[in-house]
GROMACS .gro file of C-alpha atoms in nm:
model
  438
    1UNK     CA    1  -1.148  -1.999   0.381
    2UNK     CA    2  -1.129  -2.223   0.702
    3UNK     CA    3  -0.781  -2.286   0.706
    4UNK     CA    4  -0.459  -2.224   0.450
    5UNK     CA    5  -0.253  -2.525   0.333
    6UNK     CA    6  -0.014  -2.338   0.144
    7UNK     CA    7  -0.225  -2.187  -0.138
    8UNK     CA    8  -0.550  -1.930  -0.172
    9UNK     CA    9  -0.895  -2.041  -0.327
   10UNK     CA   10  -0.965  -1.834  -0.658
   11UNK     CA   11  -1.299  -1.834  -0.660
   12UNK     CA   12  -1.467  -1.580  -0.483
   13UNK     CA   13  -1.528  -1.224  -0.578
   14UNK     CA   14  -1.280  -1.005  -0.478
   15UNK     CA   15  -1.577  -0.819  -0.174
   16UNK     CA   16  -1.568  -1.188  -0.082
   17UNK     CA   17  -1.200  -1.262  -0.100
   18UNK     CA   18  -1.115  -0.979   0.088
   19UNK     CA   19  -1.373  -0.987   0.360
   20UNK     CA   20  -1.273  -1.364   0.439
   21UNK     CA   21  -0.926  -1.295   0.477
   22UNK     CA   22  -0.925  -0.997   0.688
   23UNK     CA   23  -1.172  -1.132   0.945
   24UNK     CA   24  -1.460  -0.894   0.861
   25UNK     CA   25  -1.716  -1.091   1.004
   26UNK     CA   26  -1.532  -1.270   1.279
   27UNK     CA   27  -1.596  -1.240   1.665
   28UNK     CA   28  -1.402  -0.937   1.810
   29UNK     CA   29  -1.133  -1.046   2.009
   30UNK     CA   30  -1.082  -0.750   2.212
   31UNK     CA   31  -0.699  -0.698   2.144
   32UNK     CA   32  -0.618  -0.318   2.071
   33UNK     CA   33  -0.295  -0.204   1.864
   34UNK     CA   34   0.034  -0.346   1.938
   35UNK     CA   35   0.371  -0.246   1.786
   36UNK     CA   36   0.634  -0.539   1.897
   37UNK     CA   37   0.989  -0.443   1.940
   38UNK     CA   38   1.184  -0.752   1.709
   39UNK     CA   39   1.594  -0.827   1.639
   40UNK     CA   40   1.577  -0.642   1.309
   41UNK     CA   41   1.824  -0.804   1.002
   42UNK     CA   42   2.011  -0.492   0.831
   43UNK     CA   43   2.276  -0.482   0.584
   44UNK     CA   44   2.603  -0.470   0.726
   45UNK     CA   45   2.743  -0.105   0.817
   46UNK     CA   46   3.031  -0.174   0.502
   47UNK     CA   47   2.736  -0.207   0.256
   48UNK     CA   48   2.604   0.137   0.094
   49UNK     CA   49   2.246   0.152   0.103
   50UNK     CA   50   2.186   0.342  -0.133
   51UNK     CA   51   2.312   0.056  -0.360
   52UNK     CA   52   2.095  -0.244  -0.180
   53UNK     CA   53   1.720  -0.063  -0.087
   54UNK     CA   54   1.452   0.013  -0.302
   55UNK     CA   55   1.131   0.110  -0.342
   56UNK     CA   56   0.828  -0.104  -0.249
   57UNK     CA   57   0.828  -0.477  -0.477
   58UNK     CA   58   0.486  -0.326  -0.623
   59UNK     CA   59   0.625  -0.005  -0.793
   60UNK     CA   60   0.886  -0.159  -1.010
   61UNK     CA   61   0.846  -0.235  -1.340
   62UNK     CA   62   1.059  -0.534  -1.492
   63UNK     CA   63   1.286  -0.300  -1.623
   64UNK     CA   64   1.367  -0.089  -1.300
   65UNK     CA   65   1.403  -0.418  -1.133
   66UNK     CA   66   1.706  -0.574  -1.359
   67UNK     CA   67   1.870  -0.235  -1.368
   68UNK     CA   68   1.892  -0.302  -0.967
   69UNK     CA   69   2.005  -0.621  -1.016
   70UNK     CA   70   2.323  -0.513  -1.211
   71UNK     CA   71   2.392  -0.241  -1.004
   72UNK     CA   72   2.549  -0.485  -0.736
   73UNK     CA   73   2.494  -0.816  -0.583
   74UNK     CA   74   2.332  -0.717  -0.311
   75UNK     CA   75   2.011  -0.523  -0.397
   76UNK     CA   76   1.726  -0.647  -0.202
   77UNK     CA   77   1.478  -0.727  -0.506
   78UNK     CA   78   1.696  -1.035  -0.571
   79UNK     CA   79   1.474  -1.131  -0.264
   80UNK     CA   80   1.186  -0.968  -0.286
   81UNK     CA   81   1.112  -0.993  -0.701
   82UNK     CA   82   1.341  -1.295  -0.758
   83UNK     CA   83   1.272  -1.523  -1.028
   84UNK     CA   84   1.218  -1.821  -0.807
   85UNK     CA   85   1.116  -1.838  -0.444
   86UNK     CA   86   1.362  -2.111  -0.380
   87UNK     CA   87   1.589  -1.851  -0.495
   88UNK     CA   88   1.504  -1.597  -0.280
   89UNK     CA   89   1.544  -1.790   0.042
   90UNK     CA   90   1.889  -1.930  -0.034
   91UNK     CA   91   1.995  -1.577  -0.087
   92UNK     CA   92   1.824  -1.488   0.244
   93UNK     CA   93   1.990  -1.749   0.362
   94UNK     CA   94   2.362  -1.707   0.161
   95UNK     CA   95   2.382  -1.334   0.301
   96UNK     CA   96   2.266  -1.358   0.676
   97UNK     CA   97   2.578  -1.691   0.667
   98UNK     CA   98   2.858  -1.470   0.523
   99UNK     CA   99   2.749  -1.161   0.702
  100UNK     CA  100   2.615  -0.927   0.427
  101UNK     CA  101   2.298  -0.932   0.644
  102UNK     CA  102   2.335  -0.883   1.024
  103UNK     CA  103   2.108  -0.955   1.309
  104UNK     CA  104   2.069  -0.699   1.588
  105UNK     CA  105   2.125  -0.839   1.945
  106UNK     CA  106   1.835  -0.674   2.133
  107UNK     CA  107   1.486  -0.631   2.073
  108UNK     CA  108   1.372  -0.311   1.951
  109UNK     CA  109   1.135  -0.063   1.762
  110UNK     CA  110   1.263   0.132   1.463
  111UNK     CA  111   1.270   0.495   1.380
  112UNK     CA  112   1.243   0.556   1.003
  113UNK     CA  113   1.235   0.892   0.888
  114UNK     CA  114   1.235   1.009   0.496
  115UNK     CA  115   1.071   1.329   0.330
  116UNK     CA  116   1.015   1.505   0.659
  117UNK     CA  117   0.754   1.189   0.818
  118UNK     CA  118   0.900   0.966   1.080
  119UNK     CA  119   0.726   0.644   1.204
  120UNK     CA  120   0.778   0.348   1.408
  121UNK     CA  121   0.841   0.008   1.218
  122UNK     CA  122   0.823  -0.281   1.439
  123UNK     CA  123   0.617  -0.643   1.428
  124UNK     CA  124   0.209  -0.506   1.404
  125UNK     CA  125  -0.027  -0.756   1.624
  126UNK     CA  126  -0.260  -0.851   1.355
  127UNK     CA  127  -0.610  -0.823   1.380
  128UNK     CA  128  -0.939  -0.928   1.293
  129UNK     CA  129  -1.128  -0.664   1.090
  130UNK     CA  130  -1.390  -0.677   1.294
  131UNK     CA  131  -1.191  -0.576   1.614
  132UNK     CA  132  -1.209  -0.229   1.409
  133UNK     CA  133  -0.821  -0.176   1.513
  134UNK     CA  134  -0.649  -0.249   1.172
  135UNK     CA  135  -0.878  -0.079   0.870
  136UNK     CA  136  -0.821  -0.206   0.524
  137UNK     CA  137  -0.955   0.063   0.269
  138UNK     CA  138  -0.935  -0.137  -0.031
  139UNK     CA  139  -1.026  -0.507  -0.198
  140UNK     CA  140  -0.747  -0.766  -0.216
  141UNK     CA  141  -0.694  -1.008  -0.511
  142UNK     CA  142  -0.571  -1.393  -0.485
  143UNK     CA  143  -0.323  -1.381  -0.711
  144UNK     CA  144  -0.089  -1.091  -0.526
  145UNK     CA  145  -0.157  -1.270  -0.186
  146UNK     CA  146  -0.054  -1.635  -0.348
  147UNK     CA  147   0.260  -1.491  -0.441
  148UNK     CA  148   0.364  -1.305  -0.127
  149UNK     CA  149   0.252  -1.632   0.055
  150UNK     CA  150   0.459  -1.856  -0.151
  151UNK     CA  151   0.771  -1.603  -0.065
  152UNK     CA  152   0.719  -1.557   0.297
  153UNK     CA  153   0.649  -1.942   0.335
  154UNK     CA  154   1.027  -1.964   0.153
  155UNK     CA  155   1.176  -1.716   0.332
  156UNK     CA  156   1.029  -1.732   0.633
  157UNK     CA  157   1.085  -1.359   0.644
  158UNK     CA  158   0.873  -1.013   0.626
  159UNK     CA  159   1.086  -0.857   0.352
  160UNK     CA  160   0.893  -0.530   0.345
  161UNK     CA  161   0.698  -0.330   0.604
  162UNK     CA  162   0.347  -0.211   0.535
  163UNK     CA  163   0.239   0.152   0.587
  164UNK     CA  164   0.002   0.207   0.851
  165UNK     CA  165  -0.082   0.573   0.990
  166UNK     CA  166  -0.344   0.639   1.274
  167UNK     CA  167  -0.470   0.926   1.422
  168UNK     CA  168  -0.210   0.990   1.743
  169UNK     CA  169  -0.040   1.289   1.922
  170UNK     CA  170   0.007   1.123   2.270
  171UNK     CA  171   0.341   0.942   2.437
  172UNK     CA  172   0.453   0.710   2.155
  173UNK     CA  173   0.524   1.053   1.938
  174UNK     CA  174   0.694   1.219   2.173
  175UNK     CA  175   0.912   0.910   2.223
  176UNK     CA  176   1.001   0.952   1.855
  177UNK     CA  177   1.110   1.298   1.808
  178UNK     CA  178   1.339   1.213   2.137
  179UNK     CA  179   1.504   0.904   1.945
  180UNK     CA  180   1.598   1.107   1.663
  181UNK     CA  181   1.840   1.355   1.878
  182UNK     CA  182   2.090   1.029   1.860
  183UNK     CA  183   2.310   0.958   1.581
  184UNK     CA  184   2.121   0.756   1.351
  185UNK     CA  185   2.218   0.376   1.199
  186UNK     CA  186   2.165   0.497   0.850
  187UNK     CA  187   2.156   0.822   0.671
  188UNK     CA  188   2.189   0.823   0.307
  189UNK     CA  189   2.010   0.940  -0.005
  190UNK     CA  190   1.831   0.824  -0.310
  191UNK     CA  191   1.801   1.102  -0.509
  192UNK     CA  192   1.691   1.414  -0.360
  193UNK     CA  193   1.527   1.193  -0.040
  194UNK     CA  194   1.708   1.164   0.194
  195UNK     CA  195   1.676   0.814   0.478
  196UNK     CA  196   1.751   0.818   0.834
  197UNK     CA  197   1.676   0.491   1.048
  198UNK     CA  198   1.737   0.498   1.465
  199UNK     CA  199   1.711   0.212   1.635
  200UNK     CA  200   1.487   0.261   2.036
  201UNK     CA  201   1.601  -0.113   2.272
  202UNK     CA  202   1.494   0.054   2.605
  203UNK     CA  203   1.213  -0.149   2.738
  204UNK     CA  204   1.078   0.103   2.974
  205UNK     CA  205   1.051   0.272   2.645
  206UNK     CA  206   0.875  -0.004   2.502
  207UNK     CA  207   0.573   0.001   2.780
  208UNK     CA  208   0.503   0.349   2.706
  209UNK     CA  209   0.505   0.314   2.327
  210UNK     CA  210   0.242   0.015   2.337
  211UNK     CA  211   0.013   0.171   2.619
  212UNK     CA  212  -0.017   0.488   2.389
  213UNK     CA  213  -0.104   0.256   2.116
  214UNK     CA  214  -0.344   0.009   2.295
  215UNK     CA  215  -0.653   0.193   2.207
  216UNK     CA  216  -0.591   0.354   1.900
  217UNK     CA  217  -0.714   0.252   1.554
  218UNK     CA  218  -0.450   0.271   1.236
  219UNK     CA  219  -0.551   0.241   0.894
  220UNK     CA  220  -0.345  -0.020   0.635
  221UNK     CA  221  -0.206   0.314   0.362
  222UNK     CA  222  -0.016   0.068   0.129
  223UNK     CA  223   0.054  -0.312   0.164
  224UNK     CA  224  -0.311  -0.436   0.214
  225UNK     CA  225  -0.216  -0.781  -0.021
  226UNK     CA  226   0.105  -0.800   0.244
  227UNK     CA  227  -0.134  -0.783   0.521
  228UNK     CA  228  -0.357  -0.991   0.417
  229UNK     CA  229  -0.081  -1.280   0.349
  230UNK     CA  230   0.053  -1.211   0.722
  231UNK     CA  231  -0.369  -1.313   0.826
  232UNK     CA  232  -0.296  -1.613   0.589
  233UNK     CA  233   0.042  -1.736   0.668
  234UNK     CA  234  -0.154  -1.693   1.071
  235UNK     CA  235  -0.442  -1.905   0.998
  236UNK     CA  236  -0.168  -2.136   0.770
  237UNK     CA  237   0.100  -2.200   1.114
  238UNK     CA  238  -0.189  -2.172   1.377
  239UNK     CA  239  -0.398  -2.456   1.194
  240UNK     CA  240  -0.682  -2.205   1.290
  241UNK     CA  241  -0.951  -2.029   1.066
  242UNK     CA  242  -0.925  -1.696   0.960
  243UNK     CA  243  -1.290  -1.643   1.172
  244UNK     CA  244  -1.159  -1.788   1.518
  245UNK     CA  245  -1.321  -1.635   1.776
  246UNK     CA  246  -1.003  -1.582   1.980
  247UNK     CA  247  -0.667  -1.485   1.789
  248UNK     CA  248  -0.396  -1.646   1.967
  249UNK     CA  249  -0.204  -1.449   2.217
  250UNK     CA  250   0.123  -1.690   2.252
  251UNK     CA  251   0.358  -1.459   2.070
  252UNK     CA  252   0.416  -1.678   1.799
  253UNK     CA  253   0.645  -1.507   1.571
  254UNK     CA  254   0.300  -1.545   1.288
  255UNK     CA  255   0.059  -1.337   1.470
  256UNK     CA  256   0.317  -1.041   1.399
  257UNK     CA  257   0.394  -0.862   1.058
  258UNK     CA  258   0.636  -0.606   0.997
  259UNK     CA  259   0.490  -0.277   0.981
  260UNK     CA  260   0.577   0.135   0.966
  261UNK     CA  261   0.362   0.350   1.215
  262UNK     CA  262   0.310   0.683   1.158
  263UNK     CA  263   0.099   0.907   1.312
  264UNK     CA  264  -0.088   1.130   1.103
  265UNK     CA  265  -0.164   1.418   1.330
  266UNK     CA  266   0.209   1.491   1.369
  267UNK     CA  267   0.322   1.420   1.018
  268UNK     CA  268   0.034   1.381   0.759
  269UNK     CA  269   0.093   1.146   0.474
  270UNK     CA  270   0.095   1.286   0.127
  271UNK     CA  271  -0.187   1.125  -0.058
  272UNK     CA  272  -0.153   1.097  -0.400
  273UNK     CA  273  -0.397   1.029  -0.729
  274UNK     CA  274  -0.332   0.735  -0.925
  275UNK     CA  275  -0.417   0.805  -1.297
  276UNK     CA  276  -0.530   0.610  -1.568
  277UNK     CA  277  -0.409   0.493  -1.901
  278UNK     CA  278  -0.653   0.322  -2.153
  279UNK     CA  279  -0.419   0.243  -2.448
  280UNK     CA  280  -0.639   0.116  -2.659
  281UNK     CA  281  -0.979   0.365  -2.630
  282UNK     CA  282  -0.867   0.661  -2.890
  283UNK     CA  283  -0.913   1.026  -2.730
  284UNK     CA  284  -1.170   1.115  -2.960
  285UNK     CA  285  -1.416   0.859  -2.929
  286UNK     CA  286  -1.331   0.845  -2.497
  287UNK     CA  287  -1.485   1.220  -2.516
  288UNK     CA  288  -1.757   1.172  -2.779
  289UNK     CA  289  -1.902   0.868  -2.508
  290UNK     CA  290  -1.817   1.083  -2.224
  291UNK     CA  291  -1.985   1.341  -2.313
  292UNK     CA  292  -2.336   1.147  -2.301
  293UNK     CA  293  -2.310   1.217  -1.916
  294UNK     CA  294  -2.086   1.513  -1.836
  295UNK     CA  295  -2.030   1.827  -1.868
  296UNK     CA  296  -1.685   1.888  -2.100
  297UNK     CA  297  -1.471   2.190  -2.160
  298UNK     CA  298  -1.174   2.182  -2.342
  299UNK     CA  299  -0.884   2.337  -2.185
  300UNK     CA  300  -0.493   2.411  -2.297
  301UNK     CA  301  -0.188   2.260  -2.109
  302UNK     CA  302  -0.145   2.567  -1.924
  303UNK     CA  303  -0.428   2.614  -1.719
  304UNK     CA  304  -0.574   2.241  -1.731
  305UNK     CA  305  -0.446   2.110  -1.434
  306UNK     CA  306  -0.481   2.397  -1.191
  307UNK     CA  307  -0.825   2.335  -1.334
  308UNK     CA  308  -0.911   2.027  -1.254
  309UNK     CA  309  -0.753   2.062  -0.908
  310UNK     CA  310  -1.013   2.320  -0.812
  311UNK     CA  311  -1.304   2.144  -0.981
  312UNK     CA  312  -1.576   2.069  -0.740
  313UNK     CA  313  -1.727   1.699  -0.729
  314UNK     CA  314  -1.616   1.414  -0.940
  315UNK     CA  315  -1.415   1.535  -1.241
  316UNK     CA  316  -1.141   1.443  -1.471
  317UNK     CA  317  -0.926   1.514  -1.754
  318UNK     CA  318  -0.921   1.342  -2.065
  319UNK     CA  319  -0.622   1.379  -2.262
  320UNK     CA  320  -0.393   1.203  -2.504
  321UNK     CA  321  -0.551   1.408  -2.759
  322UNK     CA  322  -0.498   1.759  -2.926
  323UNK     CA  323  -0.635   1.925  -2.656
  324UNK     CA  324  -0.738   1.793  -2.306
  325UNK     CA  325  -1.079   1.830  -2.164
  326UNK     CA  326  -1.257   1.828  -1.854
  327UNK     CA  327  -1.530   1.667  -1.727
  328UNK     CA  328  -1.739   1.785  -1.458
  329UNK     CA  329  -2.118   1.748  -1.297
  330UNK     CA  330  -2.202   1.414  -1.403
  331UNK     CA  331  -2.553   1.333  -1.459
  332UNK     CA  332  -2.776   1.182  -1.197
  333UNK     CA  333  -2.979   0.987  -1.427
  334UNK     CA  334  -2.677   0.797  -1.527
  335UNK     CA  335  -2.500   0.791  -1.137
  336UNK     CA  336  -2.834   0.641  -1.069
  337UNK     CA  337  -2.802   0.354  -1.303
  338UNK     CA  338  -2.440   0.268  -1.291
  339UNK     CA  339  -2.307   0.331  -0.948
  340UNK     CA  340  -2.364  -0.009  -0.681
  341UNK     CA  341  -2.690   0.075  -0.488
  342UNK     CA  342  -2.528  -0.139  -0.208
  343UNK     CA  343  -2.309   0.124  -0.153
  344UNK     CA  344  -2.304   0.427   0.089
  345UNK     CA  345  -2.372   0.765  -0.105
  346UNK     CA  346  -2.014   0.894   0.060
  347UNK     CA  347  -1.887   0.584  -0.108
  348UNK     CA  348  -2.065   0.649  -0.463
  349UNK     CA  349  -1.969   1.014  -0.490
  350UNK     CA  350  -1.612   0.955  -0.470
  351UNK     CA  351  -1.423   0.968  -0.809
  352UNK     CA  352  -1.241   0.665  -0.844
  353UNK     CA  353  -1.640   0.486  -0.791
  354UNK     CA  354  -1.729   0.702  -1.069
  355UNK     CA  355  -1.457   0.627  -1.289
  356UNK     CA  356  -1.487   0.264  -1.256
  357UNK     CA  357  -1.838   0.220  -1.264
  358UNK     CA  358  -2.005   0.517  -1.516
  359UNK     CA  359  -1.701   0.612  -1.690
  360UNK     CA  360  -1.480   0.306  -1.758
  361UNK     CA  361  -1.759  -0.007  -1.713
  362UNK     CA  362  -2.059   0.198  -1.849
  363UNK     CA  363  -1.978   0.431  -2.071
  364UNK     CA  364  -1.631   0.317  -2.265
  365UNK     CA  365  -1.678  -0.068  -2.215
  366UNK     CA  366  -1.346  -0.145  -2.126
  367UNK     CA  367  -1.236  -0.456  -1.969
  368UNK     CA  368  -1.067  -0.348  -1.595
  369UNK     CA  369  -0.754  -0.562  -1.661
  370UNK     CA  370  -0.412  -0.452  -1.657
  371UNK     CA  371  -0.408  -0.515  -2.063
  372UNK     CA  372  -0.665  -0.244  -2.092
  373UNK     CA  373  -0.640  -0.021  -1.767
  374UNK     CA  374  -0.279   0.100  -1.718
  375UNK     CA  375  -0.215   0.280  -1.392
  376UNK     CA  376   0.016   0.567  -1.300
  377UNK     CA  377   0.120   0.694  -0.933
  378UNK     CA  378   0.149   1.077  -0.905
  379UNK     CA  379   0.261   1.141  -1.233
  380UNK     CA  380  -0.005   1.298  -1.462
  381UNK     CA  381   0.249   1.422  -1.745
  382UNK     CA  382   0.386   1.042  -1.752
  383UNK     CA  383   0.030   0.933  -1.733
  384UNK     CA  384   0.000   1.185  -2.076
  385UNK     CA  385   0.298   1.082  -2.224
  386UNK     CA  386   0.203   0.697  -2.209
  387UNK     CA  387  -0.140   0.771  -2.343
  388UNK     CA  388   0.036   0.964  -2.679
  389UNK     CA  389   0.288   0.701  -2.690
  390UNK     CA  390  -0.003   0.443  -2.711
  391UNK     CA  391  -0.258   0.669  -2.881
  392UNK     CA  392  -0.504   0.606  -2.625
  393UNK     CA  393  -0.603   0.791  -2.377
  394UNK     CA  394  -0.553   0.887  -2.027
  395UNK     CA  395  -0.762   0.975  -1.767
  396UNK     CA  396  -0.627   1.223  -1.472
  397UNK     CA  397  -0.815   1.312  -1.144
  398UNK     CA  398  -0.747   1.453  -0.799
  399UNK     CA  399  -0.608   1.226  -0.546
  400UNK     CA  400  -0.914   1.126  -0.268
  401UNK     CA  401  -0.871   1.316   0.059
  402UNK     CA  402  -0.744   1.160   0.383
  403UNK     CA  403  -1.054   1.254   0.559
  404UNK     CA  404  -1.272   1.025   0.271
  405UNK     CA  405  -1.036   0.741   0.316
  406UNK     CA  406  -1.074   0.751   0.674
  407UNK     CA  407  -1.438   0.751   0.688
  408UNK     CA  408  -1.463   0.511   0.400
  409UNK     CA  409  -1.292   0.236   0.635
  410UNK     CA  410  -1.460   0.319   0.936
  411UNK     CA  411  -1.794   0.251   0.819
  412UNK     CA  412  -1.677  -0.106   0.682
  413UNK     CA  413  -1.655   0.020   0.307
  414UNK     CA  414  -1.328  -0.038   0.054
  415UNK     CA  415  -1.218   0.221  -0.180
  416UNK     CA  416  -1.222   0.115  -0.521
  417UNK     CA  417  -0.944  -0.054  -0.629
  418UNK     CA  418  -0.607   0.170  -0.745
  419UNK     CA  419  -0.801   0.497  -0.556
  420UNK     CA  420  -0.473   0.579  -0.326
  421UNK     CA  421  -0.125   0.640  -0.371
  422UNK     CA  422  -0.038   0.713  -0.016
  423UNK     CA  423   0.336   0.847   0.064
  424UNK     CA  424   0.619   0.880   0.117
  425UNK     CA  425   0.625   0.488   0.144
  426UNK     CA  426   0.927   0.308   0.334
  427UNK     CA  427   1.236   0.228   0.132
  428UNK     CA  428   1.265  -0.189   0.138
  429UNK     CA  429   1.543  -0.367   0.269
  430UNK     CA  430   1.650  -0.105   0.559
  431UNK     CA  431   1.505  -0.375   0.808
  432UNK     CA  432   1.398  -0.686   0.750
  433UNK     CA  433   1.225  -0.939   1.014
  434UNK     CA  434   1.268  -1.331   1.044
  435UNK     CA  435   0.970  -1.539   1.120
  436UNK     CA  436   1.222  -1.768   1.335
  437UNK     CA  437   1.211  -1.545   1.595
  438UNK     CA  438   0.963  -1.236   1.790
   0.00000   0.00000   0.00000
């Protein structure tokens, strides 16, 4: 993709898709990670939070999303799920004119803390995969990025920030856990979580933050389609290819995209499993096929998931069924013929590759569309419940570990697609940034 008028070719694989838009081949340009202080656009102090946030644009359903709606005018996802993009930028625009949104006067870097993990969110420089500063760990699709595109273009805003988390301990931490002895901008709760946001202007501050960061490498945790619309809506403004061999460095507001920080030494991310649902594949015959290549012992509710959790290798649990089942030890003979040869053997033992590819692809022939494959974050009783409503079945696994993620990336490898459910992920709508300014 040399350049981006405005929309995203269709046509490549989604290896090829990805690796074109986040730079993988490009010439290194020798920038390290940056965190940019910005004027941040809040809801004004009169406005309850609570009442106007919400969870990430990808996690709704069309259901949670209209029950925000009615709860008040206000709720962000009239902006960031609206039904027209028009729409969403003359709201954007309606609220910052009769002060339901407010601009901050000074430049600064946010803290955000929620569920015991505090980060940073500020403007992320954004990278070239190949500078190895900025990991993706998983494929991106056209359609999600033509849609975030299409908004951003609108609104010319970030509406959301993506999670990042890198490996830290050093100066920019310590700056943190300072910031929060101050009273904080916000501090409200949805639910049982509770959301404090502090706000650092100091610029001597500043200097120490971003020398911490300058040689540090952070890995994208959730938001990789966001990211890889901020590379696009780059290339689109700059008029320059997604492969240049030198990013630009003039602080155009485009080479930034709002971002949380968070360092995962001091406060480790909780990394989730995201389960499947296959409404259509009937328990019985899912295990019959199944069992061709794994070991399968049927199990009660009880004991099933303490189970699987300490289950060594790749292994699952059917259920949906009478009873679920477990399946454990898959055979090599069939992990040699289905799993991508191209692939690293880290990369081809993990569980998700051997869901996809022997499980799902091989053995069950099921299309990987979101007709056929439903997903669930977290949740593997809702992930059973759906299956019995449907009378299919679902499929529940351990989450990946950190430490696989991690080494996935750095070797140049994505995750399958739908392998992580990192957390706790930022509320949307405490800060948003305007591409009209740094």
């Amino acid at each position: 993709m040399p350049t981006v008028d405005g929309d995203l070719p269709s046509g490549p694989t989604p290896e090829e898709f990805s690796a074109r838009i986040f730079g993988t081949t490009a010439p290194r340009s020798g920038a390290g990670l940056e965190l940019a202080p910005f004027r941040g656009v809040r809801f004004a102090p009169s406005i309850d939070p609570e009442a106007v946030t919400s969870p990430p644009y990808d996690l709704l359903d069309r259901e949670q999303v209209e029950r925000l709606k009615a709860g008040g005018g206000h709720n962000i996802v009239r902006i960031t799920l609206p039904t027209d993009y028009g729409e969403a930028a003359a709201t954007l625009r309606r609220w910052l004119d009769d002060g339901s949104l407010v601009r901050d006067p000074d430049p600064a870097l946010y803290v955000y803390e929620t569920a015991g993990q505090r980060g940073l969110i500020g403007a992320v420089g954004l990278r070239p995969e190949s500078d190895r500063v900025i990991l993706p760990h998983e494929n991106v699709y056209p359609g999600p990025v033509r849609d975030r595109l299409a908004l951003m273009i609108e609104t010319r805003a970030n509406l959301e920030p993506i999670f990042l988390v890198y490996e830290g301990g050093g100066d920019a931490s310590q700056i943190i856990d300072e910031a929060v002895d101050g009273s904080p901008l916000m501090d409200f709760h949805t639910g049982d979580q509770r959301h404090r946001l502090w706000r650092i202007t100091d610029p001597a501050l500043h200097a120490r933050i971003a020398a911490d960061l300058d040689h540090r490498q952070a890995l994208i945790a959730d938001g990789h389609h966001r990211y890889a619309t901020y590379r696009a809506l780059q290339a689109r403004h700059n008029d320059t290819p997604l492969d240049s061999p030198t990013p630009p460095r003039s602080g155009n507001p485009w080479d930034y995209g709002l971002a949380l920080l968070v360092d995962s030494t001091r406060y480790p991310p909780h990394l989730g499993a995201i389960h499947r649902v296959l409404p259509s594949l009937p328990p019985e015959r899912a295990l019959r096929l199944a069992a061709k290549a794994f070991e399968t012992t049927r199990l009660s509710w009880p004991e099933a998931l303490p189970t699987l959790k300490s289950a060594d290798g790749p292994a699952f649990l059917l259920a949906g069924g009478e009873s679920p089942y477990l399946l454990t030890n898959p055979a090599p003979a069939y992990l040699e013929r289905t799993m991508p040869a191209q692939h690293s053997a880290r990369w081809r033992h993990l569980s998700t590759a051997v869901l996809d590819h022997l499980l799902i692809r091989h053995l069950w022939r099921v299309p990987e569309d979101e007709q056929s494959v439903d997903v669930v974050h977290d949740d593997p009783l809702l992930a059973l419940n759906r299956a019995r409503h449907t009378g299919g079945t679902a499929v529940i696994l351990n989450p990946l570990k950190v430490e696989e993620v991690l080494a996935i990336a750095a070797q140049g490898e994505r995750v399958p697609r739908k392998s992580t459910s990192f957390g706790p992920k930022p509320r949307t709508g405490l800060v948003l940034r305007l591409l009209s300014q740094p």
